[in-house]
């Protein structure tokens, strides 16, 4: 009885008992090769995007609230100096930057200033 148990455990642990038919071996090798090549390509793509892709870095200047506020202050100073054309162009630039930032309050303020410049004599 104990000899039967020893024989059964020996055959169940023996991996050579599982065989793949000879016709399927080349197919398995091809599938494994394709998986290896695909994983290398995917890894290479991620490495390239991480280290060598500059499409999202420094291509356009970043708009900050400080630059928009500076334009608005310069426009106000130009308006006080009675230079309406310069003030209007600065308010328009500031308005565009406020639109980019999504600052509705300052956007409405610059729209009002532009309207007043256009409609006062």
Short mmCIF file of C-alpha atoms in Angstrom, two decimals:
data_model
loop_
_atom_site.label_atom_id
_atom_site.label_comp_id
_atom_site.label_asym_id
_atom_site.label_seq_id
_atom_site.Cartn_x
_atom_site.Cartn_y
_atom_site.Cartn_z
CA UNK A 1 0.00 0.00 0.00
CA UNK A 2 2.74 2.43 0.88
CA UNK A 3 4.50 1.49 -2.35
CA UNK A 4 1.41 2.54 -4.31
CA UNK A 5 1.33 5.91 -2.57
CA UNK A 6 5.00 6.48 -3.24
CA UNK A 7 4.55 5.60 -6.92
CA UNK A 8 1.52 7.89 -7.28
CA UNK A 9 3.26 10.85 -5.69
CA UNK A 10 6.30 10.30 -7.85
CA UNK A 11 4.30 10.33 -11.09
CA UNK A 12 2.17 13.32 -10.04
CA UNK A 13 5.28 15.41 -9.36
CA UNK A 14 6.99 14.34 -12.59
CA UNK A 15 6.54 17.12 -15.16
CA UNK A 16 7.70 14.97 -18.02
CA UNK A 17 4.41 13.11 -17.81
CA UNK A 18 2.71 16.15 -19.41
CA UNK A 19 3.65 16.23 -23.06
CA UNK A 20 2.60 18.48 -25.89
CA UNK A 21 1.98 16.86 -29.25
CA UNK A 22 4.73 17.54 -31.80
CA UNK A 23 2.32 19.33 -34.14
CA UNK A 24 1.51 22.02 -31.55
CA UNK A 25 5.07 22.79 -30.43
CA UNK A 26 5.90 25.19 -33.30
CA UNK A 27 2.58 26.97 -32.75
CA UNK A 28 3.34 27.43 -29.05
CA UNK A 29 6.84 28.74 -29.88
CA UNK A 30 5.36 31.25 -32.33
CA UNK A 31 2.78 32.46 -29.80
CA UNK A 32 5.43 32.84 -27.08
CA UNK A 33 7.71 34.69 -29.50
CA UNK A 34 4.95 37.09 -30.53
CA UNK A 35 4.12 37.78 -26.87
CA UNK A 36 7.77 38.52 -26.08
CA UNK A 37 8.12 40.86 -29.07
CA UNK A 38 4.85 42.64 -28.19
CA UNK A 39 5.90 43.15 -24.58
CA UNK A 40 9.27 44.56 -25.69
CA UNK A 41 7.53 46.97 -28.08
CA UNK A 42 5.08 48.15 -25.43
CA UNK A 43 7.88 48.67 -22.91
CA UNK A 44 9.90 50.56 -25.51
CA UNK A 45 6.93 52.77 -26.32
CA UNK A 46 6.46 53.72 -22.67
CA UNK A 47 10.17 54.43 -22.23
CA UNK A 48 10.14 56.63 -25.33
CA UNK A 49 7.03 58.56 -24.20
CA UNK A 50 8.48 59.02 -20.72
CA UNK A 51 11.97 60.18 -21.60
CA UNK A 52 12.06 61.42 -25.19
CA UNK A 53 8.66 62.88 -26.05
CA UNK A 54 8.72 66.67 -25.71
CA UNK A 55 5.31 67.39 -27.21
CA UNK A 56 3.82 68.51 -23.90
CA UNK A 57 6.80 70.42 -22.52
CA UNK A 58 7.33 74.09 -23.13
CA UNK A 59 5.54 74.26 -26.44
CA UNK A 60 3.28 77.10 -25.35
CA UNK A 61 3.77 79.68 -22.64
CA UNK A 62 1.72 79.07 -19.55
CA UNK A 63 -0.86 81.64 -18.62
CA UNK A 64 -0.97 82.56 -14.97
CA UNK A 65 -3.26 84.83 -13.05
CA UNK A 66 -0.29 87.03 -12.18
CA UNK A 67 0.47 87.78 -15.85
CA UNK A 68 -3.19 88.50 -16.56
CA UNK A 69 -3.39 90.77 -13.51
CA UNK A 70 -0.24 92.60 -14.65
CA UNK A 71 -1.80 93.19 -18.08
CA UNK A 72 -4.96 94.48 -16.41
CA UNK A 73 -2.95 96.82 -14.16
CA UNK A 74 -0.96 98.10 -17.14
CA UNK A 75 -4.20 98.68 -19.03
CA UNK A 76 -5.62 100.63 -16.11
CA UNK A 77 -2.45 102.74 -15.95
CA UNK A 78 -2.67 103.40 -19.70
CA UNK A 79 -6.33 104.36 -19.30
CA UNK A 80 -5.42 106.82 -16.54
CA UNK A 81 -2.74 108.26 -18.85
CA UNK A 82 -5.51 108.74 -21.46
CA UNK A 83 -3.97 106.21 -23.91
CA UNK A 84 -7.20 104.45 -24.86
CA UNK A 85 -5.84 102.38 -27.76
CA UNK A 86 -3.06 100.86 -25.65
CA UNK A 87 -5.45 100.32 -22.74
CA UNK A 88 -7.97 98.59 -25.00
CA UNK A 89 -5.36 96.23 -26.46
CA UNK A 90 -4.05 95.36 -22.98
CA UNK A 91 -7.58 94.76 -21.68
CA UNK A 92 -8.25 92.47 -24.65
CA UNK A 93 -5.07 90.46 -23.94
CA UNK A 94 -5.94 90.24 -20.25
CA UNK A 95 -9.49 89.19 -21.13
CA UNK A 96 -8.18 86.35 -23.32
CA UNK A 97 -5.93 85.15 -20.52
CA UNK A 98 -8.78 85.28 -18.02
CA UNK A 99 -10.87 83.20 -20.45
CA UNK A 100 -8.04 80.66 -20.62
CA UNK A 101 -7.87 80.54 -16.83
CA UNK A 102 -11.65 80.37 -16.44
CA UNK A 103 -11.77 83.47 -14.20
CA UNK A 104 -15.29 84.76 -14.87
CA UNK A 105 -15.14 87.70 -12.45
CA UNK A 106 -12.09 89.32 -14.04
CA UNK A 107 -13.35 88.39 -17.49
CA UNK A 108 -16.55 90.36 -16.88
CA UNK A 109 -14.52 93.25 -15.46
CA UNK A 110 -12.26 93.46 -18.52
CA UNK A 111 -15.27 93.13 -20.84
CA UNK A 112 -16.85 96.10 -19.05
CA UNK A 113 -13.65 98.14 -19.36
CA UNK A 114 -13.44 97.38 -23.09
CA UNK A 115 -17.09 98.37 -23.51
CA UNK A 116 -16.53 101.65 -21.66
CA UNK A 117 -13.46 102.47 -23.78
CA UNK A 118 -15.38 101.79 -26.99
CA UNK A 119 -18.48 103.77 -25.98
CA UNK A 120 -17.07 106.87 -24.29
CA UNK A 121 -15.94 109.99 -26.07
#
